[in-house]
């Protein structure tokens, strides 16, 4: 008898172990659900962890109101299918005051509509543990992130004072008001995520697949103009081209890429050949050197 | 042209074949330790770069003054970038056509012993660097000791900077002859020696033309070839229950990740602490029931009999796990606050948390000389052997035999800090037996240049004779 076990099975088993530990050791866990492919994988792992029982915690979506329409449609369809309980958190106050990335810059806009709305949502639910889909391979500051990432009463991360993490034994002890962020996909790479989606036939937002769209080309970004604030200026024109999203976020800040990849194997083939890592097309990470680390210290995922 | 880099000519690439190969690859976790000058970052940068692990835009950020500085690929946090040092464990991911790899990259100085232990805890292989020009250093001995203590089964001893000694085979052979007996004493029986130059890329990924006298394989070839399945399935079946899954009155399953061994439908299992036995009725997963499951899979078991099992309980087959409230363990101290027997601690072992007290510190191990030193406490980055008493029994195997059921962390009850990592040696003997063992340990510590690790055989025998004699005397009194 051969005891072959693939890397995907090892990663799956590890993630399920983490999800079960958190669900058993915390009073009020919640799973952050961003609608993206990593969230799709995390949701499937949660289904597996408690099967044949239901997922014993709600999902929380931080909605900036600038998400693509197709993302929201997908979210609502999937929640009905899975039977999960969804909580949506939006910073309506900032939106009423006209918050958008063009007026505020991406950094301040993210601070209000993502970080603030996230912290508000976590506080409103009194959640003591929040699952996030971040992976260590995404960005350099994440390479040292723990699986259980401890946050103080203000939700902040102190990279110099992280709890050591050995084996698969996690320290779940916190004081009232403190919380942890949990990253069950810590050890997955982008390629692992795509291969797992392929192997398990996990549903993802159709925007990941290439199709003909009317887009706005601005500098090195390809913008899908869904909103009043992303309509072409007088000197700009819409162009029709076959594009897809490599990662999903807010429509003004998440660029599309030109692509012919309209099936999963084609996406994976494209990934193999791609020379740029995944977050290249997100404007926010390049604001300044180490910007992801700064956002995380402030409470962003 | 904006973002045209993503367009791929799919006619040149057989995706289905690629996916079949990719999805069947296995995973190897390995670790390295090292400090600024010993070439560790250069070696890792070389592995990541040459194995195509580094994406191009990360490379762009790593370019300083025209040449790629490989160490910038691996140092993550701002503070570290500013100081130019690695102060934590960084995890790196790369892949070759044969295997996927997770690398735990750790700093090497003595004050980072705890980080090395963290990186080593999940690793199946350790790369130890020796410097061809400087010879065996305290640091390489310390790294080897920590890696062996954490139970890493495979070692690669990379004799680095061969370019600085004109690729002289004599130097490589001499270092190997000197270092191999030390590894044997540590209990390492799977050490592979490779002469390399991380800077020049010799024998890192490809075999070097500069060392035609070396007839082994490169570091990457060795990483691709070690057997990762051995440790998973050799030990008897152990699964700590994480959660009882009970969606309705008809189903009651015990969810957990198999720490070791193999389980089949129909196998007899033991539940602790109840001590009740039953048979595995179903092995349930989301994608269907299984006939057989093995480590490290996460599954849900249902049993033929109604027995009382809850979170923290151990389900096992084969030889029974030991059950004891008193344990002897080697501990690596993590916390700035030293070990204090008067403080309240918690043990987290498998899926149970138990209040515990530190009864005694038997001795400290000097990580540089590997000598045992009598102490009454342990401070940050120190390693020692202690006796603990838990409020309830823990169900374990010695760490040397089973990493999954032999490991625990010690949590400070007041601050919630992870105070130490523990590796169970055995159930602690109580009363007179233990007194004899402690006397024997004092004898060991008193032997000049001796320690529990590198006593000459005749002294080791003497210690055993003395201990047994003491035990006999105590029994007759």
XYZ file of C-alpha atoms in Angstrom:
778
model
C 0.000 0.000 0.000
C 1.377 3.371 -0.960
C 0.743 6.279 1.337
C 0.948 8.940 -1.315
C -0.522 12.216 -0.282
C -0.354 15.260 -2.504
C 0.587 18.736 -1.375
C -3.042 19.808 -1.872
C -4.269 17.098 0.502
C -1.661 18.096 3.085
C -2.632 21.768 2.831
C -6.328 20.922 2.984
C -5.868 18.774 6.101
C -3.838 21.515 7.798
C -6.430 24.205 6.991
C -9.331 22.067 8.201
C -7.448 21.429 11.445
C -7.031 25.193 11.950
C -10.695 25.956 11.196
C -11.892 23.273 13.625
C -9.547 24.496 16.386
C -10.828 28.058 16.104
C -14.480 27.006 15.987
C -13.941 24.934 19.133
C -11.807 27.321 21.176
C -13.394 30.714 20.537
C -16.750 32.038 21.661
C -17.723 34.046 18.576
C -15.720 33.250 15.448
C -16.541 34.794 12.074
C -15.165 34.154 8.605
C -14.215 37.160 6.511
C -15.632 36.629 3.057
C -14.270 38.815 0.276
C -15.960 36.995 -2.648
C -12.551 36.373 -4.246
C -11.070 33.003 -5.153
C -9.247 32.610 -1.814
C -12.532 33.168 0.014
C -14.153 30.567 -2.213
C -11.498 28.055 -1.161
C -11.756 29.017 2.514
C -15.517 28.599 2.410
C -15.206 25.129 0.879
C -12.679 24.151 3.575
C -15.142 25.309 6.245
C -17.867 23.159 4.663
C -15.479 20.200 4.741
C -14.353 20.835 8.323
C -17.812 20.404 9.817
C -19.428 18.019 7.343
C -22.045 16.579 7.684
C -22.856 19.453 10.058
C -23.363 23.076 8.974
C -20.703 25.810 9.227
C -21.029 26.882 12.873
C -20.173 30.565 12.368
C -21.349 33.468 10.158
C -19.481 35.017 7.207
C -18.692 38.744 7.208
C -18.394 40.727 3.981
C -16.854 44.197 4.144
C -18.682 45.977 1.334
C -17.149 49.286 0.216
C -20.075 49.761 -2.223
C -17.448 49.942 -4.991
C -17.303 46.184 -5.588
C -18.106 44.860 -9.054
C -21.802 44.072 -9.617
C -20.913 40.527 -10.691
C -19.195 39.967 -7.351
C -22.290 40.858 -5.339
C -24.539 38.711 -7.562
C -22.154 35.782 -7.127
C -22.030 36.294 -3.351
C -25.793 36.253 -2.933
C -26.213 33.201 -5.171
C -23.515 31.233 -3.320
C -24.763 32.061 0.166
C -28.198 30.712 -0.759
C -26.604 27.526 -2.122
C -24.282 26.865 0.822
C -26.831 27.914 3.414
C -24.310 30.103 5.220
C -25.277 33.123 7.291
C -23.898 36.373 5.801
C -23.299 39.641 7.650
C -22.427 42.756 5.585
C -20.501 45.707 7.036
C -20.333 49.056 5.222
C -19.028 52.455 6.375
C -22.168 54.366 5.378
C -21.052 57.492 7.184
C -17.893 57.847 5.076
C -19.841 57.081 1.900
C -22.437 59.719 2.771
C -19.559 62.177 3.069
C -18.486 61.242 -0.447
C -15.567 58.873 0.196
C -14.057 57.527 -3.007
C -10.501 56.700 -4.101
C -10.198 59.669 -6.474
C -11.112 62.252 -3.846
C -9.213 60.696 -0.941
C -6.438 58.698 -2.560
C -6.396 54.935 -2.311
C -4.725 54.876 1.090
C -7.284 57.006 2.936
C -10.178 55.484 1.023
C -9.106 51.944 1.999
C -8.609 53.138 5.573
C -12.223 54.319 5.803
C -14.108 51.861 3.616
C -12.125 48.694 4.300
C -10.183 48.904 7.567
C -12.736 51.024 9.437
C -15.714 49.056 8.109
C -13.941 45.815 9.032
C -13.192 46.945 12.576
C -16.770 48.277 12.940
C -18.176 44.984 11.673
C -16.024 42.947 14.045
C -16.997 45.148 16.978
C -20.697 45.066 16.112
C -20.644 41.253 16.126
C -18.394 41.124 19.181
C -16.312 38.557 17.298
C -13.235 37.215 19.075
C -11.744 35.373 16.093
C -11.922 36.297 12.417
C -10.761 34.034 9.602
C -9.061 35.739 6.678
C -7.916 34.298 3.376
C -4.441 35.883 3.308
C -1.504 33.760 2.168
C 2.100 34.145 3.214
C 3.330 34.034 -0.369
C 1.353 37.140 -1.368
C 3.699 39.783 -0.073
C 6.941 39.989 1.881
C 5.511 41.267 5.183
C 3.037 38.390 5.149
C 5.818 35.785 5.033
C 6.217 36.170 8.784
C 2.536 36.372 9.672
C 1.329 33.774 12.158
C -1.624 31.480 11.533
C -3.189 32.905 14.710
C -2.412 36.608 14.480
C -2.980 38.316 17.782
C -4.687 41.766 17.832
C -4.952 44.118 20.773
C -8.184 45.791 21.899
C -7.847 48.287 19.020
C -7.433 45.520 16.459
C -3.789 46.366 15.812
C -0.939 44.029 14.889
C 2.506 44.276 16.471
C 4.985 42.461 14.222
C 7.713 42.545 16.874
C 5.574 40.954 19.532
C 4.024 37.953 17.827
C 3.353 34.733 19.669
C 5.685 31.936 18.655
C 3.880 29.188 16.774
C 5.192 25.622 16.807
C 3.894 22.417 15.262
C 0.132 22.655 14.825
C -0.465 23.759 18.408
C -2.062 27.199 18.568
C -2.320 29.447 21.614
C -5.934 30.603 21.705
C -5.851 32.446 25.038
C -7.014 36.070 24.876
C -8.458 38.645 27.256
C -11.919 40.169 26.765
C -11.758 42.796 23.992
C -8.714 41.231 22.373
C -9.108 39.105 19.283
C -7.211 37.056 16.772
C -7.151 36.976 13.012
C -6.738 33.468 11.678
C -5.230 32.599 8.332
C -6.042 29.003 7.446
C -4.546 29.454 3.948
C -1.212 30.726 5.294
C 0.795 27.998 3.586
C -1.047 28.002 0.263
C 0.413 29.638 -2.820
C -1.599 31.238 -5.598
C -0.917 28.149 -7.706
C -2.174 25.853 -4.923
C -5.406 27.858 -4.742
C -6.042 27.556 -8.479
C -5.194 23.876 -8.553
C -7.512 23.213 -5.628
C -10.345 25.139 -7.314
C -9.753 22.982 -10.377
C -9.518 19.689 -8.470
C -12.571 20.359 -6.314
C -14.668 22.231 -8.926
C -15.147 25.168 -6.564
C -17.368 27.976 -7.912
C -15.645 31.354 -8.467
C -16.782 34.770 -9.727
C -17.081 34.672 -13.549
C -14.915 37.809 -13.855
C -11.851 35.604 -13.348
C -12.503 34.232 -16.848
C -11.550 36.283 -19.888
C -14.325 37.882 -21.928
C -14.792 40.827 -24.288
C -15.426 44.021 -22.331
C -15.477 47.780 -22.868
C -12.599 49.038 -20.790
C -10.740 52.215 -20.024
C -6.979 52.115 -20.446
C -5.318 54.568 -18.068
C -1.530 54.446 -17.828
C -0.668 50.829 -17.182
C -4.101 49.988 -15.737
C -7.119 48.534 -17.492
C -10.231 49.731 -15.694
C -13.707 48.289 -16.064
C -15.863 51.433 -15.854
C -18.881 50.467 -13.768
C -19.250 53.669 -11.792
C -19.875 57.353 -12.430
C -16.396 58.075 -11.054
C -14.689 55.790 -13.562
C -16.346 57.063 -16.741
C -13.947 58.192 -19.516
C -12.706 61.760 -19.303
C -13.044 64.048 -22.325
C -9.684 62.915 -23.742
C -10.346 59.194 -23.142
C -12.269 56.556 -25.080
C -13.549 53.111 -24.173
C -11.771 50.232 -25.901
C -13.140 46.746 -26.461
C -10.776 43.921 -25.569
C -10.695 40.454 -24.047
C -9.775 40.834 -20.380
C -10.074 39.083 -17.049
C -9.395 39.835 -13.384
C -6.420 38.260 -11.641
C -7.640 39.433 -8.261
C -10.932 41.023 -7.270
C -11.406 44.221 -5.286
C -13.071 47.588 -5.816
C -13.821 48.422 -9.428
C -11.925 51.768 -9.540
C -8.769 50.285 -7.971
C -8.562 46.776 -9.374
C -7.253 46.544 -12.891
C -8.039 43.862 -15.419
C -5.407 42.139 -17.530
C -5.559 41.284 -21.204
C -6.084 37.577 -21.455
C -7.431 34.758 -23.571
C -7.902 32.524 -20.515
C -11.607 31.674 -20.478
C -11.306 28.292 -18.714
C -9.631 27.171 -15.496
C -6.843 25.218 -17.212
C -6.133 28.259 -19.380
C -5.967 30.490 -16.306
C -3.517 28.091 -14.715
C -1.471 27.956 -17.907
C -1.417 31.726 -17.959
C -0.291 31.807 -14.368
C 2.594 29.494 -15.103
C 3.746 31.796 -17.825
C 3.024 35.046 -16.027
C 6.076 36.878 -14.896
C 4.354 39.238 -12.517
C 3.061 38.229 -9.150
C -0.602 38.544 -8.384
C -0.868 41.861 -6.618
C 0.894 43.794 -9.384
C -2.480 44.980 -10.680
C -3.721 46.281 -7.378
C -2.895 49.927 -7.124
C -2.934 50.032 -3.327
C 0.121 47.944 -2.543
C 2.455 50.226 -4.383
C 1.575 53.425 -2.572
C 4.821 53.224 -0.701
C 7.444 50.697 0.224
C 6.113 48.338 2.879
C 2.576 49.736 2.584
C 0.989 46.367 3.282
C 2.824 46.141 6.580
C 1.606 49.609 7.581
C -2.004 48.743 6.731
C -1.765 45.565 8.760
C -0.394 47.327 11.807
C -3.472 49.547 11.589
C -5.859 46.618 11.473
C -6.279 45.794 7.782
C -6.118 42.142 6.855
C 1.192 47.989 -24.068
C -0.626 47.696 -20.730
C -0.495 44.374 -18.914
C 0.060 42.357 -22.061
C 2.483 40.127 -20.162
C -0.399 37.871 -19.153
C -1.160 36.751 -22.708
C 0.076 33.239 -23.231
C 0.385 31.090 -26.302
C -1.589 28.078 -25.111
C -0.663 25.953 -28.095
C 2.819 25.519 -26.630
C 1.655 24.061 -23.341
C -0.229 20.890 -22.416
C -2.320 22.112 -19.485
C -4.002 18.832 -18.647
C -0.728 16.997 -18.412
C 0.700 19.854 -16.356
C -2.262 19.740 -13.955
C -2.086 15.970 -13.541
C 1.566 16.292 -12.623
C 1.067 19.337 -10.391
C -1.839 17.933 -8.420
C 0.042 14.731 -7.618
C 3.176 16.467 -6.315
C 3.982 15.985 -2.667
C 5.225 18.521 -0.135
C 8.488 18.835 1.776
C 8.930 21.268 4.654
C 12.493 22.182 5.474
C 14.364 24.717 7.542
C 17.601 26.637 7.532
C 19.270 28.645 10.242
C 22.047 31.118 9.792
C 23.294 34.610 10.449
C 24.573 37.460 8.354
C 27.911 36.178 7.111
C 27.487 32.476 6.730
C 25.803 32.622 3.359
C 22.361 31.347 4.374
C 20.445 34.150 2.683
C 22.566 33.737 -0.411
C 21.825 30.016 -0.453
C 18.072 30.569 -0.080
C 18.054 33.365 -2.630
C 19.900 31.048 -4.994
C 17.412 28.207 -4.419
C 14.382 30.474 -4.855
C 15.862 32.214 -7.856
C 17.214 29.209 -9.649
C 14.123 27.157 -8.873
C 12.116 30.026 -10.390
C 10.469 30.718 -7.054
C 11.068 34.419 -7.180
C 8.677 36.327 -9.387
C 10.098 39.046 -11.503
C 8.586 42.001 -9.699
C 9.922 40.786 -6.374
C 13.286 40.550 -8.060
C 12.985 44.153 -9.182
C 12.643 45.297 -5.579
C 15.687 43.254 -4.652
C 18.022 44.952 -7.098
C 20.598 47.116 -5.344
C 23.308 48.778 -7.390
C 22.729 46.669 -10.484
C 23.298 43.226 -8.936
C 20.666 41.065 -7.290
C 21.085 41.015 -3.524
C 19.627 37.598 -2.748
C 19.280 38.345 0.941
C 16.703 41.077 0.150
C 14.439 38.421 -1.316
C 14.077 36.776 2.046
C 14.075 39.572 4.635
C 10.522 40.730 5.168
C 9.706 43.254 7.807
C 10.591 46.956 7.728
C 12.653 46.831 10.911
C 14.670 44.024 9.411
C 15.155 45.817 6.133
C 16.420 48.835 8.041
C 18.789 46.847 10.245
C 19.761 44.350 7.582
C 19.107 41.353 9.830
C 16.574 38.521 9.938
C 14.879 38.395 13.330
C 11.934 36.085 12.889
C 10.865 32.999 11.025
C 9.975 33.693 7.411
C 8.160 31.092 5.359
C 9.032 30.727 1.669
C 7.265 28.731 -0.993
C 8.664 27.274 -4.153
C 8.093 24.427 -6.449
C 9.979 22.249 -8.906
C 8.500 19.812 -11.427
C 8.982 17.062 -8.812
C 7.863 18.525 -5.505
C 6.528 21.550 -3.620
C 8.552 23.076 -0.821
C 7.887 25.165 2.259
C 11.016 26.668 3.716
C 11.155 28.042 7.270
C 13.986 30.535 7.169
C 15.323 31.410 10.624
C 18.077 33.569 12.117
C 21.086 31.799 13.558
C 22.420 33.619 16.587
C 22.073 32.203 20.064
C 19.519 34.868 21.038
C 17.218 33.457 18.326
C 17.214 29.871 19.603
C 13.443 30.086 20.002
C 12.983 31.175 16.387
C 15.120 28.258 15.227
C 13.029 25.890 17.319
C 9.855 27.346 15.802
C 11.109 26.868 12.256
C 12.330 23.366 13.044
C 9.081 22.217 14.677
C 7.302 21.509 11.399
C 10.331 20.680 9.262
C 11.150 17.269 7.857
C 14.631 18.320 6.774
C 17.245 20.785 8.040
C 20.007 22.398 6.016
C 23.024 23.048 8.253
C 25.729 25.329 6.877
C 29.410 24.694 7.504
C 31.980 27.232 6.361
C 34.728 25.571 4.309
C 37.200 28.280 5.221
C 36.397 28.614 8.920
C 35.631 24.993 9.739
C 33.133 23.747 12.279
C 31.796 26.557 14.435
C 29.793 26.645 17.632
C 26.936 27.945 15.540
C 26.754 24.913 13.249
C 26.822 22.621 16.273
C 24.055 24.615 17.933
C 21.889 24.508 14.802
C 22.374 20.765 14.515
C 21.485 20.256 18.160
C 18.275 22.297 17.921
C 17.255 20.560 14.698
C 17.837 17.128 16.253
C 16.044 18.133 19.462
C 12.970 19.144 17.439
C 13.051 15.713 15.812
C 13.894 16.610 12.223
C 14.529 13.280 10.459
C 16.742 14.440 7.561
C 19.803 16.681 7.464
C 21.727 18.249 4.613
C 25.148 19.464 5.723
C 26.118 22.105 3.171
C 29.841 22.824 3.261
C 29.667 26.366 1.879
C 32.210 28.771 0.375
C 34.106 26.004 -1.415
C 35.101 28.705 -3.943
C 37.243 30.351 -1.232
C 39.277 27.164 -0.728
C 39.816 26.462 -4.444
C 37.211 23.673 -4.377
C 39.727 21.533 -2.511
C 38.272 18.035 -1.873
C 40.581 17.497 1.125
C 38.842 20.266 3.033
C 35.395 18.848 2.337
C 36.428 15.332 3.335
C 38.146 16.527 6.506
C 35.108 18.569 7.611
C 32.821 15.625 6.938
C 35.039 13.276 8.961
C 35.048 15.761 11.858
C 31.339 16.572 11.855
C 29.758 13.158 11.177
C 30.567 11.660 14.623
C 29.005 14.703 16.304
C 25.774 14.152 14.337
C 25.784 10.479 15.279
C 25.987 11.452 18.943
C 22.932 13.673 18.436
C 21.072 10.680 17.050
C 20.996 12.017 13.484
C 21.239 9.068 11.103
C 20.216 10.709 7.834
C 22.836 13.390 7.177
C 23.845 14.150 3.595
C 27.046 16.172 3.047
C 27.331 18.438 -0.033
C 30.192 20.791 -0.937
C 28.721 24.035 -2.305
C 29.279 27.659 -3.135
C 25.980 29.460 -2.620
C 27.470 32.598 -4.126
C 28.586 30.904 -7.342
C 25.723 28.422 -7.422
C 27.937 25.315 -7.228
C 25.964 22.149 -6.318
C 22.953 24.166 -5.167
C 20.587 23.414 -8.027
C 22.907 21.939 -10.633
C 26.003 19.852 -10.082
C 29.136 21.955 -10.322
C 31.825 21.614 -12.943
C 34.227 23.045 -10.373
C 34.004 19.916 -8.235
C 34.159 16.924 -10.586
C 35.448 14.877 -7.636
C 32.051 15.071 -5.927
C 29.878 12.184 -7.104
C 26.732 12.918 -5.061
C 23.801 15.117 -5.996
C 23.034 18.789 -5.514
C 21.075 20.275 -2.609
C 17.938 20.630 -4.715
C 18.220 17.076 -6.049
C 18.469 15.810 -2.488
C 15.503 17.959 -1.395
C 13.532 16.400 -4.228
C 14.411 12.828 -3.308
C 13.978 12.306 0.465
C 11.003 10.180 1.538
C 8.429 12.372 3.262
C 5.861 9.672 3.928
C 7.923 7.585 6.318
C 7.261 9.533 9.487
C 3.533 9.911 8.743
C 2.591 6.273 8.701
C 5.286 4.399 10.619
C 3.963 5.240 14.081
C 0.737 3.738 15.485
C -2.616 5.450 14.823
C -3.240 8.552 16.923
C -5.987 11.156 16.539
C -6.879 13.791 19.112
C -10.548 14.773 18.962
C -10.965 18.414 18.008
C -14.711 18.495 17.912
C -17.758 16.318 18.173
C -19.833 16.742 15.018
C -23.497 16.214 15.826
C -25.809 17.799 13.262
C -28.815 15.715 14.366
C -29.729 12.774 16.589
C -28.689 10.203 13.980
C -25.056 11.256 13.551
C -22.262 11.555 16.104
C -18.767 11.876 14.642
C -15.367 12.699 16.104
C -13.461 15.212 14.020
C -9.672 15.473 14.103
C -6.459 15.436 12.158
C -4.639 12.091 12.208
C -1.241 12.786 13.834
C 0.263 9.447 12.943
C -0.478 6.053 11.515
C -3.226 4.468 9.443
C -6.862 3.664 10.263
C -9.266 1.386 8.404
C -12.997 0.916 8.652
C -13.581 -1.873 11.195
C -10.335 -1.296 13.145
C -10.523 -1.517 16.900
C -9.678 1.763 18.622
C -9.138 2.932 22.179
C -10.594 6.168 23.557
C -8.790 7.959 26.388
C -9.443 8.981 29.103
C -12.540 6.728 29.183
C -10.430 3.647 28.391
C -13.341 2.262 26.348
C -12.740 0.362 23.118
C -14.861 0.324 19.993
C -14.642 -0.196 16.233
C -14.445 2.406 13.497
C -17.808 2.341 11.753
C -17.286 5.074 9.161
C -14.476 7.398 8.052
C -16.480 10.415 6.911
C -15.313 13.210 4.601
C -17.148 15.853 2.549
C -16.230 14.055 -0.662
C -17.402 10.651 0.567
C -16.618 7.895 3.062
C -13.149 6.318 3.016
C -12.108 2.723 3.655
C -8.714 3.804 4.918
C -7.210 7.079 6.097
C -3.764 8.023 7.332
C -1.705 10.880 8.708
C -1.883 13.829 8.157
C -5.485 13.711 6.875
C -8.331 15.533 8.623
C -11.326 13.211 8.939
C -14.411 12.502 11.025
C -14.776 9.041 12.606
C -17.952 7.381 13.766
C -17.712 4.434 16.160
C -19.827 1.288 16.479
C -20.537 1.862 20.179
C -21.938 4.810 22.086
C -18.978 5.890 24.161
C -18.393 9.171 25.872
C -15.834 11.111 23.859
C -15.316 14.862 23.809
C -12.814 17.452 22.627
C -9.301 16.781 23.927
C -9.768 13.016 24.066
C -7.357 10.702 22.259
C -8.453 7.990 19.843
C -5.706 5.438 19.156
C -4.941 1.970 17.844
C -1.993 -0.343 18.450
C 0.225 0.209 21.490
C -1.543 2.495 23.950
C -0.362 6.077 24.348
C 1.092 6.688 27.808
C -1.231 8.364 30.258
C 0.254 10.399 33.071
C -0.175 13.596 35.030
C 3.564 13.820 35.669
C 5.828 14.251 32.697
C 9.463 14.911 32.051
C 10.048 17.180 29.088
C 12.738 19.112 27.291
C 11.642 22.715 27.013
C 12.764 25.666 24.934
C 11.964 28.827 26.886
C 10.358 31.575 24.780
C 9.224 34.223 27.162
C 11.124 37.269 28.488
C 9.746 36.328 31.905
C 11.841 33.366 33.173
C 10.367 30.066 34.293
C 8.932 30.455 37.767
C 7.693 27.312 39.551
C 5.377 29.506 41.615
C 3.511 30.726 38.508
C 0.430 29.128 37.034
C 0.841 27.650 33.593
C -1.330 25.841 31.087
C -0.224 23.009 28.855
C -1.720 22.866 25.384
C -1.084 19.334 24.189
C -2.881 17.991 21.075
C -6.377 19.469 21.437
C -6.540 19.754 25.207
C -5.605 22.576 27.552
C -4.654 21.530 31.084
C -3.468 23.598 34.065
C 0.064 22.569 35.029
C 2.819 23.242 37.513
C 6.548 23.055 36.948
C 7.838 20.791 39.715
C 11.551 21.077 39.085
C 14.122 22.117 36.540
C 16.441 19.124 36.267
C 19.162 20.869 34.320
C 19.825 23.346 31.539
C 21.581 22.383 28.322
C 24.273 24.785 27.238
C 23.468 25.107 23.516
C 27.073 25.864 22.653
C 28.876 23.119 24.596
C 25.866 20.759 24.932
C 26.806 20.279 28.569
C 24.195 19.856 31.276
C 24.262 22.661 33.828
C 22.396 22.581 37.156
C 19.893 25.477 37.337
C 16.627 26.294 39.091
C 14.997 28.286 36.296
C 15.071 28.795 32.515
C 15.336 32.165 30.785
C 14.480 33.259 27.270
C 16.187 31.129 24.583
C 17.388 28.557 27.105
C 16.779 24.845 26.777
C 16.356 22.550 29.750
C 14.767 19.402 31.092
C 11.914 19.884 33.541
C 9.319 17.876 35.435
C 5.723 19.024 35.178
C 2.541 17.970 36.887
C -0.730 18.502 35.031
C -4.168 18.775 36.612
C -5.435 15.940 34.400
C -3.590 13.106 32.642
C -2.129 13.803 29.201
C -2.123 11.010 26.602
C 1.173 11.000 24.808
C 4.047 9.202 23.156
C 7.645 10.272 23.723
C 8.461 13.107 21.286
C 11.340 11.083 19.819
C 8.803 8.491 18.674
C 5.911 10.733 17.766
C 6.129 14.459 17.168
C 2.349 14.862 17.022
C 1.531 13.395 20.423
C 4.832 14.251 22.148
C 4.748 18.030 21.697
C 3.103 20.729 23.770
C 3.265 24.451 24.413
C 3.329 26.047 27.850
C 1.108 29.115 28.259
C 1.537 31.673 31.032
C -1.862 31.875 32.661
C -1.482 35.475 33.715
C -0.188 37.014 30.489
C -1.454 34.400 27.981
C 2.024 34.426 26.428
C 3.381 31.245 24.852
C 6.093 30.747 27.474
C 7.796 27.615 26.182
C 7.713 24.732 23.757
C 7.899 21.274 25.261
C 8.927 17.869 24.012
C 7.885 15.002 26.254
C 10.694 12.620 27.198
C 8.699 10.219 29.378
C 6.223 9.985 32.200
C 8.075 11.332 35.212
C 8.741 8.782 37.869
C 7.565 9.778 41.277
C 8.999 9.492 44.743
C 12.042 7.324 45.245
C 12.510 6.271 41.628
C 12.713 9.868 40.646
C 15.140 10.670 43.467
C 17.545 8.057 42.107
C 17.248 9.475 38.601
C 17.927 12.961 39.846
C 21.027 11.809 41.688
C 22.195 10.064 38.530
C 21.669 13.304 36.625
C 23.744 15.205 39.130
C 26.484 12.622 38.638
C 26.230 13.159 34.901
C 26.414 16.925 35.220
C 29.453 16.579 37.501
C 31.490 14.441 35.077
C 34.187 16.728 33.604
C 33.313 17.676 30.021
C 30.378 15.321 30.243
C 26.753 15.906 29.477
C 23.662 13.875 28.884
C 24.506 14.026 25.212
C 28.153 13.397 24.777
C 29.282 11.277 27.690
C 31.816 8.651 26.701
C 30.253 5.193 26.707
C 32.061 4.004 29.820
C 30.892 7.045 31.809
C 27.354 6.552 30.550
C 27.515 2.973 31.782
C 28.827 4.168 35.122
C 25.894 6.547 35.467
C 23.419 3.772 34.765
C 25.131 1.466 37.283
C 25.076 4.197 39.925
C 21.421 4.960 39.260
C 20.347 1.351 39.486
C 22.366 0.862 42.665
C 20.720 3.935 44.181
C 17.286 2.697 43.195
C 18.021 -0.651 44.827
C 19.232 1.012 48.015
C 16.192 3.271 48.216
C 13.831 0.344 47.722
C 15.376 -1.643 50.581
C 15.299 1.184 53.060
